PDB file of C-alpha atoms in Angstrom:
ATOM      1  CA  UNK G  10      57.356 -56.048 -85.759  1.00  0.00           C
ATOM      2  CA  UNK G  11      55.168 -53.073 -86.096  1.00  0.00           C
ATOM      3  CA  UNK G  12      53.107 -51.493 -83.383  1.00  0.00           C
ATOM      4  CA  UNK G  13      50.927 -48.311 -83.787  1.00  0.00           C
ATOM      5  CA  UNK G  14      53.744 -46.614 -81.807  1.00  0.00           C
ATOM      6  CA  UNK G  15      55.936 -47.737 -84.435  1.00  0.00           C
ATOM      7  CA  UNK G  16      58.948 -50.160 -85.124  1.00  0.00           C
ATOM      8  CA  UNK G  17      59.212 -52.763 -82.331  1.00  0.00           C
ATOM      9  CA  UNK G  18      63.099 -52.707 -81.361  1.00  0.00           C
ATOM     10  CA  UNK G  19      63.635 -54.711 -78.349  1.00  0.00           C
ATOM     11  CA  UNK G  20      62.123 -56.181 -75.181  1.00  0.00           C
ATOM     12  CA  UNK G  21      64.504 -55.152 -72.396  1.00  0.00           C
ATOM     13  CA  UNK G  22      64.268 -57.338 -69.569  1.00  0.00           C
ATOM     14  CA  UNK G  23      66.242 -55.845 -66.311  1.00  0.00           C
ATOM     15  CA  UNK G  24      66.110 -56.363 -62.648  1.00  0.00           C
ATOM     16  CA  UNK G  25      63.153 -54.224 -61.512  1.00  0.00           C
ATOM     17  CA  UNK G  26      64.127 -50.638 -60.249  1.00  0.00           C
ATOM     18  CA  UNK G  27      61.592 -49.870 -57.993  1.00  0.00           C
ATOM     19  CA  UNK G  28      60.933 -53.114 -55.869  1.00  0.00           C
ATOM     20  CA  UNK G  29      63.184 -56.299 -54.964  1.00  0.00           C
ATOM     21  CA  UNK G  30      63.461 -59.511 -56.253  1.00  0.00           C
ATOM     22  CA  UNK G  31      61.574 -58.686 -59.557  1.00  0.00           C
ATOM     23  CA  UNK G  32      61.829 -58.525 -63.463  1.00  0.00           C
ATOM     24  CA  UNK G  33      61.162 -55.661 -65.589  1.00  0.00           C
ATOM     25  CA  UNK G  34      60.172 -56.326 -69.418  1.00  0.00           C
ATOM     26  CA  UNK G  35      59.913 -53.338 -70.879  1.00  0.00           C
ATOM     27  CA  UNK G  36      59.125 -53.484 -74.836  1.00  0.00           C
ATOM     28  CA  UNK G  37      60.914 -50.510 -76.740  1.00  0.00           C
ATOM     29  CA  UNK G  38      59.679 -49.055 -79.771  1.00  0.00           C
ATOM     30  CA  UNK G  39      61.246 -46.687 -82.190  1.00  0.00           C
ATOM     31  CA  UNK G  40      59.408 -43.706 -83.518  1.00  0.00           C
ATOM     32  CA  UNK G  41      58.773 -39.836 -84.047  1.00  0.00           C
ATOM     33  CA  UNK G  42      56.079 -37.814 -82.301  1.00  0.00           C
ATOM     34  CA  UNK G  43      57.452 -34.344 -83.516  1.00  0.00           C
ATOM     35  CA  UNK G  44      54.996 -34.008 -86.228  1.00  0.00           C
ATOM     36  CA  UNK G  45      52.275 -35.616 -84.467  1.00  0.00           C
ATOM     37  CA  UNK G  46      51.404 -34.081 -80.958  1.00  0.00           C
ATOM     38  CA  UNK G  47      47.807 -35.982 -81.368  1.00  0.00           C
ATOM     39  CA  UNK G  48      49.283 -39.010 -81.269  1.00  0.00           C
ATOM     40  CA  UNK G  49      52.336 -38.494 -78.349  1.00  0.00           C
ATOM     41  CA  UNK G  50      48.862 -37.435 -76.240  1.00  0.00           C
ATOM     42  CA  UNK G  51      47.200 -40.500 -77.019  1.00  0.00           C
ATOM     43  CA  UNK G  52      50.527 -42.930 -76.129  1.00  0.00           C
ATOM     44  CA  UNK G  53      51.209 -41.019 -73.292  1.00  0.00           C
ATOM     45  CA  UNK G  54      47.371 -41.476 -71.980  1.00  0.00           C
ATOM     46  CA  UNK G  55      48.135 -45.204 -72.734  1.00  0.00           C
ATOM     47  CA  UNK G  56      50.671 -45.385 -70.254  1.00  0.00           C
ATOM     48  CA  UNK G  57      53.773 -44.758 -72.730  1.00  0.00           C
ATOM     49  CA  UNK G  58      57.064 -43.502 -71.215  1.00  0.00           C
ATOM     50  CA  UNK G  59      59.979 -41.909 -73.353  1.00  0.00           C
ATOM     51  CA  UNK G  60      63.892 -42.931 -73.058  1.00  0.00           C
ATOM     52  CA  UNK G  61      65.804 -41.087 -75.663  1.00  0.00           C
ATOM     53  CA  UNK G  62      64.554 -41.678 -79.604  1.00  0.00           C
ATOM     54  CA  UNK G  63      62.419 -44.726 -77.805  1.00  0.00           C
ATOM     55  CA  UNK G  64      59.176 -44.698 -76.396  1.00  0.00           C
ATOM     56  CA  UNK G  65      58.151 -48.005 -73.700  1.00  0.00           C
ATOM     57  CA  UNK G  66      55.644 -49.477 -71.176  1.00  0.00           C
ATOM     58  CA  UNK G  67      55.886 -52.019 -68.462  1.00  0.00           C
ATOM     59  CA  UNK G  68      55.277 -55.435 -69.684  1.00  0.00           C
ATOM     60  CA  UNK G  69      56.386 -57.548 -66.596  1.00  0.00           C
ATOM     61  CA  UNK G  70      55.098 -60.926 -65.506  1.00  0.00           C
ATOM     62  CA  UNK G  71      52.794 -61.236 -62.709  1.00  0.00           C
ATOM     63  CA  UNK G  72      53.066 -57.808 -61.643  1.00  0.00           C
ATOM     64  CA  UNK G  73      51.219 -54.234 -62.363  1.00  0.00           C
ATOM     65  CA  UNK G  74      52.521 -52.547 -59.939  1.00  0.00           C
ATOM     66  CA  UNK G  75      53.631 -49.337 -62.286  1.00  0.00           C
ATOM     67  CA  UNK G  76      50.887 -47.043 -62.553  1.00  0.00           C
ATOM     68  CA  UNK G  77      50.979 -44.381 -64.813  1.00  0.00           C
ATOM     69  CA  UNK G  78      49.921 -41.243 -62.968  1.00  0.00           C
ATOM     70  CA  UNK G  79      49.153 -37.722 -64.191  1.00  0.00           C
ATOM     71  CA  UNK G  80      47.820 -34.257 -62.696  1.00  0.00           C
ATOM     72  CA  UNK G  81      44.545 -32.316 -64.029  1.00  0.00           C
ATOM     73  CA  UNK G  82      46.688 -29.430 -63.947  1.00  0.00           C
ATOM     74  CA  UNK G  83      43.456 -27.105 -63.901  1.00  0.00           C
ATOM     75  CA  UNK G  84      41.968 -28.998 -60.912  1.00  0.00           C
ATOM     76  CA  UNK G  85      45.222 -29.153 -58.962  1.00  0.00           C
ATOM     77  CA  UNK G  86      45.357 -27.059 -55.680  1.00  0.00           C
ATOM     78  CA  UNK G  87      48.311 -26.813 -53.791  1.00  0.00           C
ATOM     79  CA  UNK G  88      48.633 -28.325 -50.821  1.00  0.00           C
ATOM     80  CA  UNK G  89      50.788 -26.576 -47.346  1.00  0.00           C
ATOM     81  CA  UNK G  90      53.527 -28.351 -48.026  1.00  0.00           C
ATOM     82  CA  UNK G  91      53.886 -27.417 -51.746  1.00  0.00           C
ATOM     83  CA  UNK G  92      53.010 -23.993 -51.025  1.00  0.00           C
ATOM     84  CA  UNK G  93      56.276 -23.927 -48.634  1.00  0.00           C
ATOM     85  CA  UNK G  94      58.388 -25.331 -51.035  1.00  0.00           C
ATOM     86  CA  UNK G  95      57.514 -22.603 -53.774  1.00  0.00           C
ATOM     87  CA  UNK G  96      58.078 -19.541 -51.264  1.00  0.00           C
ATOM     88  CA  UNK G  97      61.339 -21.053 -50.300  1.00  0.00           C
ATOM     89  CA  UNK G  98      62.521 -22.070 -53.617  1.00  0.00           C
ATOM     90  CA  UNK G  99      61.475 -18.952 -55.594  1.00  0.00           C
ATOM     91  CA  UNK G 100      63.166 -16.590 -53.278  1.00  0.00           C
ATOM     92  CA  UNK G 101      66.479 -18.823 -54.214  1.00  0.00           C
ATOM     93  CA  UNK G 102      66.091 -20.160 -57.388  1.00  0.00           C
ATOM     94  CA  UNK G 103      65.840 -18.200 -61.141  1.00  0.00           C
ATOM     95  CA  UNK G 104      64.075 -20.738 -63.730  1.00  0.00           C
ATOM     96  CA  UNK G 105      64.743 -20.571 -67.372  1.00  0.00           C
ATOM     97  CA  UNK G 106      63.190 -23.047 -70.402  1.00  0.00           C
ATOM     98  CA  UNK G 107      64.485 -24.144 -73.009  1.00  0.00           C
ATOM     99  CA  UNK G 108      66.043 -26.631 -75.657  1.00  0.00           C
ATOM    100  CA  UNK G 109      67.858 -29.630 -73.857  1.00  0.00           C
ATOM    101  CA  UNK G 110      71.319 -28.932 -73.738  1.00  0.00           C
ATOM    102  CA  UNK G 111      73.964 -31.551 -72.687  1.00  0.00           C
ATOM    103  CA  UNK G 112      77.536 -30.892 -71.287  1.00  0.00           C
ATOM    104  CA  UNK G 113      79.796 -31.693 -68.912  1.00  0.00           C
ATOM    105  CA  UNK G 114      78.195 -29.175 -66.202  1.00  0.00           C
ATOM    106  CA  UNK G 115      75.450 -31.441 -66.904  1.00  0.00           C
ATOM    107  CA  UNK G 116      76.831 -34.386 -66.559  1.00  0.00           C
ATOM    108  CA  UNK G 117      78.562 -33.650 -63.662  1.00  0.00           C
ATOM    109  CA  UNK G 118      75.126 -32.708 -61.878  1.00  0.00           C
ATOM    110  CA  UNK G 119      73.685 -35.748 -62.524  1.00  0.00           C
ATOM    111  CA  UNK G 120      75.932 -38.096 -61.135  1.00  0.00           C
ATOM    112  CA  UNK G 121      76.183 -36.382 -57.726  1.00  0.00           C
ATOM    113  CA  UNK G 122      72.243 -36.371 -58.052  1.00  0.00           C
ATOM    114  CA  UNK G 123      72.475 -40.135 -58.414  1.00  0.00           C
ATOM    115  CA  UNK G 124      74.677 -40.947 -55.747  1.00  0.00           C
ATOM    116  CA  UNK G 125      73.760 -38.316 -53.242  1.00  0.00           C
ATOM    117  CA  UNK G 126      70.230 -39.958 -53.475  1.00  0.00           C
ATOM    118  CA  UNK G 127      70.919 -43.427 -52.763  1.00  0.00           C
ATOM    119  CA  UNK G 128      70.117 -43.971 -56.863  1.00  0.00           C
ATOM    120  CA  UNK G 129      73.312 -44.981 -57.976  1.00  0.00           C
ATOM    121  CA  UNK G 130      76.711 -46.387 -56.373  1.00  0.00           C
ATOM    122  CA  UNK G 131      80.386 -44.570 -56.789  1.00  0.00           C
ATOM    123  CA  UNK G 132      82.012 -45.552 -59.720  1.00  0.00           C
ATOM    124  CA  UNK G 133      78.685 -46.053 -61.603  1.00  0.00           C
ATOM    125  CA  UNK G 134      78.951 -42.737 -63.438  1.00  0.00           C
ATOM    126  CA  UNK G 135      77.451 -42.086 -66.797  1.00  0.00           C
ATOM    127  CA  UNK G 136      79.549 -40.451 -69.396  1.00  0.00           C
ATOM    128  CA  UNK G 137      78.779 -37.442 -72.101  1.00  0.00           C
ATOM    129  CA  UNK G 138      77.419 -39.909 -74.467  1.00  0.00           C
ATOM    130  CA  UNK G 139      75.088 -41.861 -72.019  1.00  0.00           C
ATOM    131  CA  UNK G 140      73.244 -38.747 -70.775  1.00  0.00           C
ATOM    132  CA  UNK G 141      72.565 -37.179 -74.610  1.00  0.00           C
ATOM    133  CA  UNK G 142      71.238 -41.302 -75.337  1.00  0.00           C
ATOM    134  CA  UNK G 143      69.166 -41.006 -72.096  1.00  0.00           C
ATOM    135  CA  UNK G 144      67.774 -37.337 -72.164  1.00  0.00           C
ATOM    136  CA  UNK G 145      69.293 -35.180 -74.762  1.00  0.00           C
ATOM    137  CA  UNK G 146      67.756 -36.502 -77.999  1.00  0.00           C
ATOM    138  CA  UNK G 147      64.599 -36.763 -78.461  1.00  0.00           C
ATOM    139  CA  UNK G 148      61.776 -37.920 -80.424  1.00  0.00           C
ATOM    140  CA  UNK G 149      58.906 -35.829 -79.181  1.00  0.00           C
ATOM    141  CA  UNK G 150      59.033 -31.958 -78.546  1.00  0.00           C
ATOM    142  CA  UNK G 151      61.357 -31.771 -75.594  1.00  0.00           C
ATOM    143  CA  UNK G 152      61.621 -28.884 -72.815  1.00  0.00           C
ATOM    144  CA  UNK G 153      64.514 -28.234 -70.470  1.00  0.00           C
ATOM    145  CA  UNK G 154      63.990 -26.732 -67.482  1.00  0.00           C
ATOM    146  CA  UNK G 155      66.707 -24.670 -65.992  1.00  0.00           C
ATOM    147  CA  UNK G 156      66.810 -24.004 -61.968  1.00  0.00           C
ATOM    148  CA  UNK G 157      69.652 -21.646 -61.207  1.00  0.00           C
ATOM    149  CA  UNK G 158      71.058 -20.546 -57.848  1.00  0.00           C
ATOM    150  CA  UNK G 159      72.646 -17.175 -58.318  1.00  0.00           C
ATOM    151  CA  UNK G 160      75.053 -18.196 -61.600  1.00  0.00           C
ATOM    152  CA  UNK G 161      75.154 -22.071 -60.632  1.00  0.00           C
ATOM    153  CA  UNK G 162      72.853 -24.299 -62.555  1.00  0.00           C
ATOM    154  CA  UNK G 163      71.706 -26.464 -59.944  1.00  0.00           C
ATOM    155  CA  UNK G 164      68.592 -28.375 -61.416  1.00  0.00           C
ATOM    156  CA  UNK G 165      67.767 -29.611 -64.464  1.00  0.00           C
ATOM    157  CA  UNK G 166      64.370 -31.149 -65.492  1.00  0.00           C
ATOM    158  CA  UNK G 167      62.987 -32.876 -68.970  1.00  0.00           C
ATOM    159  CA  UNK G 168      59.709 -32.851 -70.515  1.00  0.00           C
ATOM    160  CA  UNK G 169      58.117 -33.745 -73.598  1.00  0.00           C
ATOM    161  CA  UNK G 170      54.871 -31.520 -74.662  1.00  0.00           C
ATOM    162  CA  UNK G 171      52.006 -32.799 -76.423  1.00  0.00           C
ATOM    163  CA  UNK G 172      49.164 -30.901 -78.073  1.00  0.00           C
ATOM    164  CA  UNK G 173      47.179 -31.300 -74.449  1.00  0.00           C
ATOM    165  CA  UNK G 174      49.840 -32.928 -71.947  1.00  0.00           C
ATOM    166  CA  UNK G 175      53.456 -32.923 -71.003  1.00  0.00           C
ATOM    167  CA  UNK G 176      55.024 -35.561 -69.742  1.00  0.00           C
ATOM    168  CA  UNK G 177      57.965 -35.185 -66.852  1.00  0.00           C
ATOM    169  CA  UNK G 178      60.565 -36.976 -67.930  1.00  0.00           C
ATOM    170  CA  UNK G 179      63.600 -36.573 -65.256  1.00  0.00           C
ATOM    171  CA  UNK G 180      64.799 -34.368 -63.004  1.00  0.00           C
ATOM    172  CA  UNK G 181      68.329 -33.986 -61.407  1.00  0.00           C
ATOM    173  CA  UNK G 182      69.588 -31.696 -59.133  1.00  0.00           C
ATOM    174  CA  UNK G 183      72.114 -30.784 -56.508  1.00  0.00           C
ATOM    175  CA  UNK G 184      71.647 -33.316 -53.568  1.00  0.00           C
ATOM    176  CA  UNK G 185      73.450 -31.073 -51.530  1.00  0.00           C
ATOM    177  CA  UNK G 186      70.211 -28.783 -51.642  1.00  0.00           C
ATOM    178  CA  UNK G 187      67.645 -30.917 -50.611  1.00  0.00           C
ATOM    179  CA  UNK G 188      66.341 -28.174 -48.376  1.00  0.00           C
ATOM    180  CA  UNK G 189      64.985 -26.393 -51.197  1.00  0.00           C
ATOM    181  CA  UNK G 190      62.858 -29.504 -52.593  1.00  0.00           C
ATOM    182  CA  UNK G 191      64.032 -28.713 -56.071  1.00  0.00           C
ATOM    183  CA  UNK G 192      62.071 -31.916 -57.414  1.00  0.00           C
ATOM    184  CA  UNK G 193      58.982 -31.005 -56.090  1.00  0.00           C
ATOM    185  CA  UNK G 194      59.266 -27.185 -56.844  1.00  0.00           C
ATOM    186  CA  UNK G 195      60.002 -28.558 -60.438  1.00  0.00           C
ATOM    187  CA  UNK G 196      56.596 -30.531 -60.734  1.00  0.00           C
ATOM    188  CA  UNK G 197      55.305 -27.025 -59.381  1.00  0.00           C
ATOM    189  CA  UNK G 198      56.518 -25.175 -62.125  1.00  0.00           C
ATOM    190  CA  UNK G 199      55.490 -27.842 -64.883  1.00  0.00           C
ATOM    191  CA  UNK G 200      52.066 -27.469 -63.747  1.00  0.00           C
ATOM    192  CA  UNK G 201      52.334 -24.228 -64.221  1.00  0.00           C
ATOM    193  CA  UNK G 202      53.886 -24.324 -67.478  1.00  0.00           C
ATOM    194  CA  UNK G 203      50.995 -26.606 -68.559  1.00  0.00           C
ATOM    195  CA  UNK G 204      48.476 -23.695 -67.256  1.00  0.00           C
ATOM    196  CA  UNK G 205      50.069 -21.062 -69.332  1.00  0.00           C
ATOM    197  CA  UNK G 206      50.639 -23.373 -72.331  1.00  0.00           C
ATOM    198  CA  UNK G 207      47.119 -24.409 -72.045  1.00  0.00           C
ATOM    199  CA  UNK G 208      47.546 -28.075 -71.565  1.00  0.00           C
ATOM    200  CA  UNK G 209      45.139 -30.044 -70.037  1.00  0.00           C
ATOM    201  CA  UNK G 210      47.965 -33.018 -68.116  1.00  0.00           C
ATOM    202  CA  UNK G 211      51.103 -33.347 -66.969  1.00  0.00           C
ATOM    203  CA  UNK G 212      52.460 -37.127 -66.471  1.00  0.00           C
ATOM    204  CA  UNK G 213      54.452 -37.924 -63.921  1.00  0.00           C
ATOM    205  CA  UNK G 214      55.576 -41.289 -64.898  1.00  0.00           C
ATOM    206  CA  UNK G 215      54.987 -43.881 -62.646  1.00  0.00           C
ATOM    207  CA  UNK G 216      53.811 -44.589 -59.203  1.00  0.00           C
ATOM    208  CA  UNK G 217      54.711 -47.634 -57.182  1.00  0.00           C
ATOM    209  CA  UNK G 218      53.184 -47.880 -53.735  1.00  0.00           C
ATOM    210  CA  UNK G 219      55.753 -49.928 -52.625  1.00  0.00           C
ATOM    211  CA  UNK G 220      58.576 -47.475 -53.756  1.00  0.00           C
ATOM    212  CA  UNK G 221      59.709 -44.680 -51.222  1.00  0.00           C
ATOM    213  CA  UNK G 222      60.907 -42.679 -53.829  1.00  0.00           C
ATOM    214  CA  UNK G 223      57.681 -43.107 -55.622  1.00  0.00           C
ATOM    215  CA  UNK G 224      55.503 -41.501 -52.282  1.00  0.00           C
ATOM    216  CA  UNK G 225      56.189 -37.375 -53.178  1.00  0.00           C
ATOM    217  CA  UNK G 226      53.766 -38.488 -56.648  1.00  0.00           C
ATOM    218  CA  UNK G 227      50.600 -39.010 -54.632  1.00  0.00           C
ATOM    219  CA  UNK G 228      51.068 -35.736 -52.879  1.00  0.00           C
ATOM    220  CA  UNK G 229      49.696 -34.097 -55.823  1.00  0.00           C
ATOM    221  CA  UNK G 230      45.755 -33.809 -55.837  1.00  0.00           C
ATOM    222  CA  UNK G 231      43.746 -34.410 -57.433  1.00  0.00           C
ATOM    223  CA  UNK G 232      45.626 -36.937 -59.454  1.00  0.00           C
ATOM    224  CA  UNK G 233      44.602 -39.594 -61.625  1.00  0.00           C
ATOM    225  CA  UNK G 234      46.136 -43.131 -61.896  1.00  0.00           C
ATOM    226  CA  UNK G 235      45.865 -45.750 -64.829  1.00  0.00           C
ATOM    227  CA  UNK G 236      44.789 -49.143 -63.119  1.00  0.00           C
ATOM    228  CA  UNK G 237      43.954 -52.470 -65.167  1.00  0.00           C
ATOM    229  CA  UNK G 238      43.424 -49.999 -67.966  1.00  0.00           C
ATOM    230  CA  UNK G 239      41.447 -47.004 -66.369  1.00  0.00           C
ATOM    231  CA  UNK G 240      42.193 -43.735 -65.159  1.00  0.00           C
ATOM    232  CA  UNK G 241      40.813 -43.321 -62.035  1.00  0.00           C
ATOM    233  CA  UNK G 242      40.748 -39.926 -59.852  1.00  0.00           C
ATOM    234  CA  UNK G 243      41.824 -39.681 -55.933  1.00  0.00           C
ATOM    235  CA  UNK G 244      41.065 -36.540 -54.678  1.00  0.00           C
TER     236      UNK G 244
END
């Protein structure tokens, strides 16, 4: 089956990772946006996400809880909590931006993050190949934001870049350094990068009101959420 996003690959059905007792249905498409950044912008505006070389969107029966969320970066005003995060993290962390890398250090950091944040059980760790398939290979222009404390890599964020927008794909970090707020710091550094590169939006994936891990996304104001196919602004 063909689609404007590319060739339909599969409909993934799984237990919803965000809300209890829900079924998630995710159509996956095989495509390549590296030569078409404008087409990637359009896909992002329609609520699409990326995983490896595939893009997908939600098509869950009887549920529309996942709301794509984006920040108009020129309008964003950091709140007091954001300024605190910047002050503390910038005093301790060094930031580098480059091509995505997959190695054993990153696999260890990813698994530590998942277990430490309660997002995975001991024994559910992934290997080098699985992390590469998730974020190492791509169908977009992808960048890696690296966060170092001294010489130690303590955080990694993957982001995709179009002509006018950036999409935050995934961020993982040392869960023992929660006081640094690396996840929020990463969003703030990506907003800075968007402004420096002349991009209009930073997409943060989905906002789900009933999921505690998603609440931080609503703190970035103003932001826009795609509800019933229409982007609505929240101040």
